[in-house]
PDB file of C-alpha atoms in Angstrom:
ATOM      1  CA  UNK A   1       6.570  -1.947  51.177  1.00 47.00           C
ATOM      2  CA  UNK A   2       5.351  -0.074  48.123  1.00 53.00           C
ATOM      3  CA  UNK A   3       7.954   1.913  46.220  1.00 65.00           C
ATOM      4  CA  UNK A   4       7.369   5.647  46.403  1.00 75.00           C
ATOM      5  CA  UNK A   5       6.831   7.237  42.991  1.00 79.00           C
ATOM      6  CA  UNK A   6       9.184  10.210  42.410  1.00 83.00           C
ATOM      7  CA  UNK A   7       7.418  13.559  42.335  1.00 84.00           C
ATOM      8  CA  UNK A   8       8.354  14.281  38.708  1.00 82.00           C
ATOM      9  CA  UNK A   9       6.982  10.894  37.616  1.00 89.00           C
ATOM     10  CA  UNK A  10       3.766  11.579  39.469  1.00 90.00           C
ATOM     11  CA  UNK A  11       3.624  14.943  37.720  1.00 92.00           C
ATOM     12  CA  UNK A  12       4.047  13.242  34.331  1.00 93.00           C
ATOM     13  CA  UNK A  13       1.147  10.905  35.009  1.00 94.00           C
ATOM     14  CA  UNK A  14      -1.087  13.708  36.270  1.00 95.00           C
ATOM     15  CA  UNK A  15      -0.364  15.898  33.240  1.00 95.00           C
ATOM     16  CA  UNK A  16      -1.149  13.048  30.846  1.00 94.00           C
ATOM     17  CA  UNK A  17      -4.367  12.292  32.717  1.00 95.00           C
ATOM     18  CA  UNK A  18      -5.320  15.954  32.484  1.00 95.00           C
ATOM     19  CA  UNK A  19      -4.713  16.033  28.718  1.00 95.00           C
ATOM     20  CA  UNK A  20      -6.861  12.927  28.260  1.00 94.00           C
ATOM     21  CA  UNK A  21      -9.624  14.075  30.621  1.00 95.00           C
ATOM     22  CA  UNK A  22      -9.865  17.476  28.943  1.00 95.00           C
ATOM     23  CA  UNK A  23      -9.651  15.877  25.485  1.00 94.00           C
ATOM     24  CA  UNK A  24      -6.881  18.251  24.463  1.00 94.00           C
ATOM     25  CA  UNK A  25      -5.526  17.843  20.946  1.00 91.00           C
ATOM     26  CA  UNK A  26      -2.602  18.965  18.836  1.00 90.00           C
ATOM     27  CA  UNK A  27      -1.694  22.581  19.557  1.00 92.00           C
ATOM     28  CA  UNK A  28      -4.107  23.005  22.473  1.00 95.00           C
ATOM     29  CA  UNK A  29      -2.645  24.957  25.403  1.00 96.00           C
ATOM     30  CA  UNK A  30      -2.378  23.698  28.961  1.00 96.00           C
ATOM     31  CA  UNK A  31      -3.325  26.115  31.768  1.00 96.00           C
ATOM     32  CA  UNK A  32      -0.649  28.421  33.143  1.00 95.00           C
ATOM     33  CA  UNK A  33       1.846  26.765  35.464  1.00 94.00           C
ATOM     34  CA  UNK A  34       0.362  28.062  38.712  1.00 94.00           C
ATOM     35  CA  UNK A  35      -3.178  27.102  37.683  1.00 95.00           C
ATOM     36  CA  UNK A  36      -2.210  23.649  36.441  1.00 95.00           C
ATOM     37  CA  UNK A  37      -0.136  22.895  39.548  1.00 94.00           C
ATOM     38  CA  UNK A  38      -3.129  23.775  41.724  1.00 94.00           C
ATOM     39  CA  UNK A  39      -5.529  21.735  39.609  1.00 94.00           C
ATOM     40  CA  UNK A  40      -3.259  18.690  39.754  1.00 94.00           C
ATOM     41  CA  UNK A  41      -2.345  19.106  43.403  1.00 93.00           C
ATOM     42  CA  UNK A  42       1.398  19.090  42.801  1.00 92.00           C
ATOM     43  CA  UNK A  43       4.197  21.579  43.409  1.00 93.00           C
ATOM     44  CA  UNK A  44       5.336  23.914  40.653  1.00 94.00           C
ATOM     45  CA  UNK A  45       8.926  22.527  40.668  1.00 94.00           C
ATOM     46  CA  UNK A  46       7.568  18.984  40.238  1.00 93.00           C
ATOM     47  CA  UNK A  47       5.264  20.226  37.487  1.00 94.00           C
ATOM     48  CA  UNK A  48       8.224  21.783  35.650  1.00 94.00           C
ATOM     49  CA  UNK A  49      10.174  18.531  35.859  1.00 94.00           C
ATOM     50  CA  UNK A  50       7.156  16.609  34.588  1.00 94.00           C
ATOM     51  CA  UNK A  51       6.746  18.989  31.665  1.00 94.00           C
ATOM     52  CA  UNK A  52      10.444  18.635  30.764  1.00 93.00           C
ATOM     53  CA  UNK A  53      10.140  14.847  30.783  1.00 89.00           C
ATOM     54  CA  UNK A  54       7.006  14.880  28.623  1.00 92.00           C
ATOM     55  CA  UNK A  55       8.620  17.372  26.255  1.00 90.00           C
ATOM     56  CA  UNK A  56      11.544  14.967  25.730  1.00 82.00           C
ATOM     57  CA  UNK A  57       8.980  12.315  24.768  1.00 82.00           C
ATOM     58  CA  UNK A  58       7.277  14.630  22.301  1.00 84.00           C
ATOM     59  CA  UNK A  59       3.986  14.736  24.222  1.00 90.00           C
ATOM     60  CA  UNK A  60       4.031  18.440  25.036  1.00 93.00           C
ATOM     61  CA  UNK A  61       5.912  21.472  23.777  1.00 92.00           C
ATOM     62  CA  UNK A  62       7.029  24.355  25.995  1.00 92.00           C
ATOM     63  CA  UNK A  63       7.188  27.668  24.118  1.00 92.00           C
ATOM     64  CA  UNK A  64       9.117  30.454  25.789  1.00 89.00           C
ATOM     65  CA  UNK A  65       6.830  33.267  26.833  1.00 89.00           C
ATOM     66  CA  UNK A  66       3.725  31.453  25.574  1.00 92.00           C
ATOM     67  CA  UNK A  67       3.198  28.384  27.732  1.00 93.00           C
ATOM     68  CA  UNK A  68       2.905  24.637  27.293  1.00 95.00           C
ATOM     69  CA  UNK A  69       1.018  23.059  24.382  1.00 96.00           C
ATOM     70  CA  UNK A  70       0.043  19.546  23.337  1.00 95.00           C
ATOM     71  CA  UNK A  71       2.570  18.410  20.737  1.00 90.00           C
ATOM     72  CA  UNK A  72       2.140  16.389  17.548  1.00 78.00           C
ATOM     73  CA  UNK A  73       3.189  12.780  18.090  1.00 71.00           C
ATOM     74  CA  UNK A  74       6.450  11.825  16.436  1.00 70.00           C
ATOM     75  CA  UNK A  75       8.818   8.847  16.605  1.00 67.00           C
ATOM     76  CA  UNK A  76      11.776  11.217  16.272  1.00 67.00           C
ATOM     77  CA  UNK A  77      12.056  11.677  20.008  1.00 68.00           C
ATOM     78  CA  UNK A  78      12.125   7.903  20.499  1.00 65.00           C
ATOM     79  CA  UNK A  79      15.032   7.641  18.073  1.00 61.00           C
ATOM     80  CA  UNK A  80      16.882  10.495  19.739  1.00 62.00           C
ATOM     81  CA  UNK A  81      16.388   9.152  23.252  1.00 60.00           C
ATOM     82  CA  UNK A  82      17.238   5.500  22.748  1.00 55.00           C
ATOM     83  CA  UNK A  83      18.833   4.200  25.930  1.00 50.00           C
ATOM     84  CA  UNK A  84      22.512   3.690  25.211  1.00 53.00           C
ATOM     85  CA  UNK A  85      22.624   0.756  27.584  1.00 51.00           C
ATOM     86  CA  UNK A  86      20.930  -1.485  24.997  1.00 53.00           C
ATOM     87  CA  UNK A  87      22.929  -0.680  21.876  1.00 54.00           C
ATOM     88  CA  UNK A  88      25.571  -3.373  22.350  1.00 50.00           C
ATOM     89  CA  UNK A  89      23.179  -6.038  23.627  1.00 55.00           C
ATOM     90  CA  UNK A  90      23.132  -8.818  21.031  1.00 57.00           C
ATOM     91  CA  UNK A  91      19.950 -10.387  22.428  1.00 66.00           C
ATOM     92  CA  UNK A  92      18.039  -7.130  22.063  1.00 70.00           C
ATOM     93  CA  UNK A  93      19.376  -6.815  18.516  1.00 71.00           C
ATOM     94  CA  UNK A  94      17.904 -10.228  17.679  1.00 77.00           C
ATOM     95  CA  UNK A  95      14.612  -9.311  19.365  1.00 79.00           C
ATOM     96  CA  UNK A  96      14.413  -6.064  17.416  1.00 77.00           C
ATOM     97  CA  UNK A  97      15.106  -7.841  14.135  1.00 81.00           C
ATOM     98  CA  UNK A  98      12.294 -10.322  14.834  1.00 85.00           C
ATOM     99  CA  UNK A  99       9.853  -7.455  15.289  1.00 84.00           C
ATOM    100  CA  UNK A 100      11.101  -5.752  12.136  1.00 85.00           C
ATOM    101  CA  UNK A 101      10.728  -8.999  10.161  1.00 89.00           C
ATOM    102  CA  UNK A 102       7.165  -9.463  11.418  1.00 90.00           C
ATOM    103  CA  UNK A 103       6.233  -5.921  10.470  1.00 88.00           C
ATOM    104  CA  UNK A 104       7.653  -6.079   6.945  1.00 91.00           C
ATOM    105  CA  UNK A 105       6.609  -9.623   6.016  1.00 93.00           C
ATOM    106  CA  UNK A 106       3.109  -9.018   7.355  1.00 92.00           C
ATOM    107  CA  UNK A 107       2.247  -6.430   4.690  1.00 94.00           C
ATOM    108  CA  UNK A 108       3.984  -7.900   1.636  1.00 95.00           C
ATOM    109  CA  UNK A 109       0.719  -9.245   0.186  1.00 93.00           C
ATOM    110  CA  UNK A 110      -0.638  -5.715   0.055  1.00 94.00           C
ATOM    111  CA  UNK A 111       2.599  -4.358  -1.393  1.00 96.00           C
ATOM    112  CA  UNK A 112       2.458  -6.889  -4.234  1.00 95.00           C
ATOM    113  CA  UNK A 113      -1.096  -5.774  -5.039  1.00 95.00           C
ATOM    114  CA  UNK A 114      -0.549  -2.024  -4.849  1.00 96.00           C
ATOM    115  CA  UNK A 115       3.011  -1.183  -5.879  1.00 97.00           C
ATOM    116  CA  UNK A 116       3.258   0.859  -9.080  1.00 96.00           C
ATOM    117  CA  UNK A 117       5.640   0.725 -12.011  1.00 97.00           C
ATOM    118  CA  UNK A 118       7.559   3.810 -10.917  1.00 97.00           C
ATOM    119  CA  UNK A 119       8.351   2.291  -7.520  1.00 97.00           C
ATOM    120  CA  UNK A 120       9.314  -1.013  -9.143  1.00 97.00           C
ATOM    121  CA  UNK A 121      11.837   0.792 -11.345  1.00 97.00           C
ATOM    122  CA  UNK A 122      13.115   2.740  -8.353  1.00 97.00           C
ATOM    123  CA  UNK A 123      13.595  -0.446  -6.332  1.00 97.00           C
ATOM    124  CA  UNK A 124      15.501  -2.020  -9.231  1.00 98.00           C
ATOM    125  CA  UNK A 125      17.765   1.032  -9.445  1.00 98.00           C
ATOM    126  CA  UNK A 126      18.417   1.112  -5.689  1.00 97.00           C
ATOM    127  CA  UNK A 127      19.175  -2.615  -5.485  1.00 97.00           C
ATOM    128  CA  UNK A 128      21.545  -2.335  -8.457  1.00 97.00           C
ATOM    129  CA  UNK A 129      23.401   0.511  -6.747  1.00 97.00           C
ATOM    130  CA  UNK A 130      23.626  -1.598  -3.595  1.00 95.00           C
ATOM    131  CA  UNK A 131      25.224  -4.457  -5.526  1.00 95.00           C
ATOM    132  CA  UNK A 132      27.681  -2.135  -7.267  1.00 95.00           C
ATOM    133  CA  UNK A 133      28.690  -0.652  -3.902  1.00 94.00           C
ATOM    134  CA  UNK A 134      29.070  -4.124  -2.398  1.00 92.00           C
ATOM    135  CA  UNK A 135      31.335  -5.208  -5.247  1.00 91.00           C
ATOM    136  CA  UNK A 136      33.534  -2.231  -4.375  1.00 91.00           C
ATOM    137  CA  UNK A 137      33.400  -3.396  -0.756  1.00 90.00           C
ATOM    138  CA  UNK A 138      31.562  -0.202   0.201  1.00 90.00           C
ATOM    139  CA  UNK A 139      28.716   0.182   2.665  1.00 87.00           C
ATOM    140  CA  UNK A 140      25.281   1.140   1.305  1.00 90.00           C
ATOM    141  CA  UNK A 141      23.302   2.184   4.380  1.00 87.00           C
ATOM    142  CA  UNK A 142      21.604   5.085   2.616  1.00 89.00           C
ATOM    143  CA  UNK A 143      20.442   2.896  -0.266  1.00 94.00           C
ATOM    144  CA  UNK A 144      19.285   0.169   2.129  1.00 91.00           C
ATOM    145  CA  UNK A 145      17.070   2.598   4.020  1.00 90.00           C
ATOM    146  CA  UNK A 146      15.786   4.087   0.774  1.00 94.00           C
ATOM    147  CA  UNK A 147      14.928   0.612  -0.520  1.00 95.00           C
ATOM    148  CA  UNK A 148      12.716  -0.265   2.435  1.00 91.00           C
ATOM    149  CA  UNK A 149      10.953   3.108   2.528  1.00 92.00           C
ATOM    150  CA  UNK A 150      10.250   2.847  -1.223  1.00 96.00           C
ATOM    151  CA  UNK A 151       8.986  -0.721  -0.865  1.00 96.00           C
ATOM    152  CA  UNK A 152       6.185   0.230   1.528  1.00 95.00           C
ATOM    153  CA  UNK A 153       5.241   3.752   0.487  1.00 94.00           C
ATOM    154  CA  UNK A 154       2.671   2.446  -2.019  1.00 95.00           C
ATOM    155  CA  UNK A 155       0.455   1.547   0.953  1.00 95.00           C
ATOM    156  CA  UNK A 156       0.035   5.269   1.759  1.00 93.00           C
ATOM    157  CA  UNK A 157       0.215   4.468   5.476  1.00 90.00           C
ATOM    158  CA  UNK A 158       2.274   7.167   7.164  1.00 83.00           C
ATOM    159  CA  UNK A 159       2.259   5.329  10.495  1.00 82.00           C
ATOM    160  CA  UNK A 160       3.532   2.103   8.925  1.00 86.00           C
ATOM    161  CA  UNK A 161       6.193   3.965   6.920  1.00 86.00           C
ATOM    162  CA  UNK A 162       7.448   5.695  10.056  1.00 81.00           C
ATOM    163  CA  UNK A 163       7.509   2.412  11.974  1.00 82.00           C
ATOM    164  CA  UNK A 164       9.506   0.723   9.203  1.00 83.00           C
ATOM    165  CA  UNK A 165      11.921   3.650   9.199  1.00 83.00           C
ATOM    166  CA  UNK A 166      12.097   3.632  13.002  1.00 79.00           C
ATOM    167  CA  UNK A 167      12.985  -0.051  13.193  1.00 78.00           C
ATOM    168  CA  UNK A 168      15.512   0.289  10.386  1.00 79.00           C
ATOM    169  CA  UNK A 169      17.263   3.251  12.004  1.00 77.00           C
ATOM    170  CA  UNK A 170      17.326   1.684  15.460  1.00 73.00           C
ATOM    171  CA  UNK A 171      18.576  -1.604  14.053  1.00 71.00           C
ATOM    172  CA  UNK A 172      21.372   0.088  12.113  1.00 73.00           C
ATOM    173  CA  UNK A 173      22.364   2.143  15.144  1.00 70.00           C
ATOM    174  CA  UNK A 174      22.442  -0.916  17.392  1.00 63.00           C
ATOM    175  CA  UNK A 175      24.279  -2.942  14.748  1.00 62.00           C
ATOM    176  CA  UNK A 176      26.997  -0.330  14.340  1.00 66.00           C
ATOM    177  CA  UNK A 177      27.546  -0.314  18.095  1.00 59.00           C
ATOM    178  CA  UNK A 178      27.886  -4.118  18.155  1.00 57.00           C
ATOM    179  CA  UNK A 179      30.628  -6.421  16.881  1.00 53.00           C
ATOM    180  CA  UNK A 180      29.000  -7.207  13.517  1.00 52.00           C
ATOM    181  CA  UNK A 181      31.349  -5.635  10.979  1.00 50.00           C
ATOM    182  CA  UNK A 182      30.801  -5.255   7.247  1.00 49.00           C
ATOM    183  CA  UNK A 183      32.575  -8.506   6.337  1.00 53.00           C
ATOM    184  CA  UNK A 184      30.376 -10.485   8.673  1.00 45.00           C
ATOM    185  CA  UNK A 185      27.298  -8.913   7.151  1.00 56.00           C
ATOM    186  CA  UNK A 186      28.367 -10.069   3.688  1.00 80.00           C
ATOM    187  CA  UNK A 187      27.552  -6.965   1.697  1.00 86.00           C
ATOM    188  CA  UNK A 188      27.234  -8.667  -1.673  1.00 90.00           C
ATOM    189  CA  UNK A 189      24.873 -11.333  -0.347  1.00 90.00           C
ATOM    190  CA  UNK A 190      22.671  -8.662   1.211  1.00 90.00           C
ATOM    191  CA  UNK A 191      22.560  -6.667  -2.016  1.00 93.00           C
ATOM    192  CA  UNK A 192      21.615  -9.779  -4.008  1.00 94.00           C
ATOM    193  CA  UNK A 193      18.814 -10.491  -1.527  1.00 94.00           C
ATOM    194  CA  UNK A 194      17.360  -7.074  -2.332  1.00 96.00           C
ATOM    195  CA  UNK A 195      17.638  -7.716  -6.061  1.00 97.00           C
ATOM    196  CA  UNK A 196      15.804 -11.011  -5.607  1.00 97.00           C
ATOM    197  CA  UNK A 197      13.009  -9.200  -3.764  1.00 97.00           C
ATOM    198  CA  UNK A 198      12.725  -6.812  -6.724  1.00 97.00           C
ATOM    199  CA  UNK A 199      12.554  -9.714  -9.179  1.00 97.00           C
ATOM    200  CA  UNK A 200       9.654 -11.287  -7.275  1.00 97.00           C
ATOM    201  CA  UNK A 201       7.790  -7.969  -7.254  1.00 97.00           C
ATOM    202  CA  UNK A 202       8.342  -7.536 -10.992  1.00 97.00           C
ATOM    203  CA  UNK A 203       6.962 -11.027 -11.612  1.00 96.00           C
ATOM    204  CA  UNK A 204       3.961 -10.435  -9.370  1.00 95.00           C
ATOM    205  CA  UNK A 205       4.920 -13.569  -7.444  1.00 96.00           C
ATOM    206  CA  UNK A 206       3.526 -13.109  -3.921  1.00 95.00           C
ATOM    207  CA  UNK A 207       4.765 -16.441  -2.591  1.00 95.00           C
ATOM    208  CA  UNK A 208       8.181 -15.786  -4.084  1.00 96.00           C
ATOM    209  CA  UNK A 209       8.233 -12.290  -2.604  1.00 96.00           C
ATOM    210  CA  UNK A 210       7.546 -13.602   0.884  1.00 95.00           C
ATOM    211  CA  UNK A 211      10.191 -16.311   0.489  1.00 95.00           C
ATOM    212  CA  UNK A 212      12.715 -13.768  -0.793  1.00 95.00           C
ATOM    213  CA  UNK A 213      12.035 -11.516   2.176  1.00 94.00           C
ATOM    214  CA  UNK A 214      12.309 -14.447   4.572  1.00 93.00           C
ATOM    215  CA  UNK A 215      15.581 -15.490   2.968  1.00 92.00           C
ATOM    216  CA  UNK A 216      16.917 -11.971   3.463  1.00 90.00           C
ATOM    217  CA  UNK A 217      16.088 -11.966   7.166  1.00 89.00           C
ATOM    218  CA  UNK A 218      17.256 -15.570   7.528  1.00 88.00           C
ATOM    219  CA  UNK A 219      20.663 -14.518   6.220  1.00 83.00           C
ATOM    220  CA  UNK A 220      20.846 -11.633   8.674  1.00 80.00           C
ATOM    221  CA  UNK A 221      19.938 -13.874  11.607  1.00 81.00           C
ATOM    222  CA  UNK A 222      22.490 -16.460  10.488  1.00 80.00           C
ATOM    223  CA  UNK A 223      25.366 -14.011  10.170  1.00 74.00           C
ATOM    224  CA  UNK A 224      24.385 -12.355  13.430  1.00 72.00           C
ATOM    225  CA  UNK A 225      24.477 -15.632  15.325  1.00 73.00           C
ATOM    226  CA  UNK A 226      27.753 -16.613  13.677  1.00 70.00           C
ATOM    227  CA  UNK A 227      29.243 -13.303  14.792  1.00 63.00           C
ATOM    228  CA  UNK A 228      27.929 -13.824  18.311  1.00 62.00           C
ATOM    229  CA  UNK A 229      29.435 -17.305  18.312  1.00 63.00           C
ATOM    230  CA  UNK A 230      32.832 -15.917  17.364  1.00 55.00           C
ATOM    231  CA  UNK A 231      32.536 -13.341  20.122  1.00 52.00           C
ATOM    232  CA  UNK A 232      31.564 -15.667  22.960  1.00 55.00           C
ATOM    233  CA  UNK A 233      33.268 -18.813  21.636  1.00 53.00           C
ATOM    234  CA  UNK A 234      30.045 -20.769  21.170  1.00 51.00           C
ATOM    235  CA  UNK A 235      28.791 -22.321  17.964  1.00 45.00           C
ATOM    236  CA  UNK A 236      25.204 -21.500  17.093  1.00 46.00           C
ATOM    237  CA  UNK A 237      23.421 -23.455  14.355  1.00 48.00           C
ATOM    238  CA  UNK A 238      21.768 -21.408  11.635  1.00 44.00           C
ATOM    239  CA  UNK A 239      18.084 -20.669  12.260  1.00 43.00           C
ATOM    240  CA  UNK A 240      15.652 -22.468   9.999  1.00 43.00           C
ATOM    241  CA  UNK A 241      13.036 -20.522   8.073  1.00 39.00           C
ATOM    242  CA  UNK A 242       9.722 -22.298   7.596  1.00 41.00           C
ATOM    243  CA  UNK A 243       7.501 -21.183   4.739  1.00 34.00           C
ATOM    244  CA  UNK A 244       3.777 -21.029   5.431  1.00 39.00           C
ATOM    245  CA  UNK A 245       0.867 -20.542   3.020  1.00 35.00           C
ATOM    246  CA  UNK A 246       0.235 -16.913   2.148  1.00 34.00           C
ATOM    247  CA  UNK A 247      -2.172 -15.331   4.586  1.00 39.00           C
ATOM    248  CA  UNK A 248      -2.222 -11.800   5.916  1.00 37.00           C
ATOM    249  CA  UNK A 249      -3.372 -13.214   9.251  1.00 37.00           C
ATOM    250  CA  UNK A 250      -0.705 -15.931   9.545  1.00 45.00           C
ATOM    251  CA  UNK A 251       2.538 -14.235  10.507  1.00 45.00           C
ATOM    252  CA  UNK A 252       3.604 -16.840  13.056  1.00 41.00           C
ATOM    253  CA  UNK A 253       4.072 -19.531  10.433  1.00 46.00           C
ATOM    254  CA  UNK A 254       6.050 -17.243   8.158  1.00 45.00           C
ATOM    255  CA  UNK A 255       8.358 -16.152  10.948  1.00 46.00           C
ATOM    256  CA  UNK A 256       8.583 -19.436  12.857  1.00 46.00           C
ATOM    257  CA  UNK A 257      12.225 -20.221  13.457  1.00 44.00           C
ATOM    258  CA  UNK A 258      13.667 -17.031  11.974  1.00 49.00           C
ATOM    259  CA  UNK A 259      15.489 -16.043  15.106  1.00 45.00           C
ATOM    260  CA  UNK A 260      15.757 -19.374  16.893  1.00 45.00           C
ATOM    261  CA  UNK A 261      19.103 -21.030  17.349  1.00 39.00           C
TER     262      UNK A 261
END
């Protein structure tokens, strides 16, 4: 027997279909509630619930006394509404890191070609601050996030920059809710990985840059699996990173084995 779709979910789907069919864009108004409910063939209470749900996703915006408008897309609502049920799931943390690694490694060729001297100096400064903090046994989350945003901003791709930031924020949030403490993450080793990435950029060594980035993620996967092994009593061998020839179309070879036990 088919599962009955809740009325508010049906309302969500109908509202989205209406926006698409009418080709509504950023800032465009939807019809008044009574008119829209009649057009969509749904009740006004269900319509209100659907609007609330879509507003939480950043698809529409309800303005008091004005109506409902198509909203500008943003990842902020995704960050704010992450399901808390996944934050302590080690498997999902590994899965997320694999996606993040694929995203970052996949554009390093372009970064090497386009990054300017100012950003190179900034990366060197950030990585140095990370190492100094690590030697004091202090966390450097702010610098870590700043490093990755600086690394990719030369591509002038706002969507990519937001995705990189999204994955970094989600990963840090999930990591903090898990059992991987600062000692397990080896702060100094992580900081040195970032310095090595900077050195490869300064040399203009694309192959070295990709290897340095792979090494960084390899270390994270290794420590993560070691921590998981301590938690569940199992012993997981370190994942093996395989280096493939540089190709913007060949991500599978670069990432093969990164997250495999």
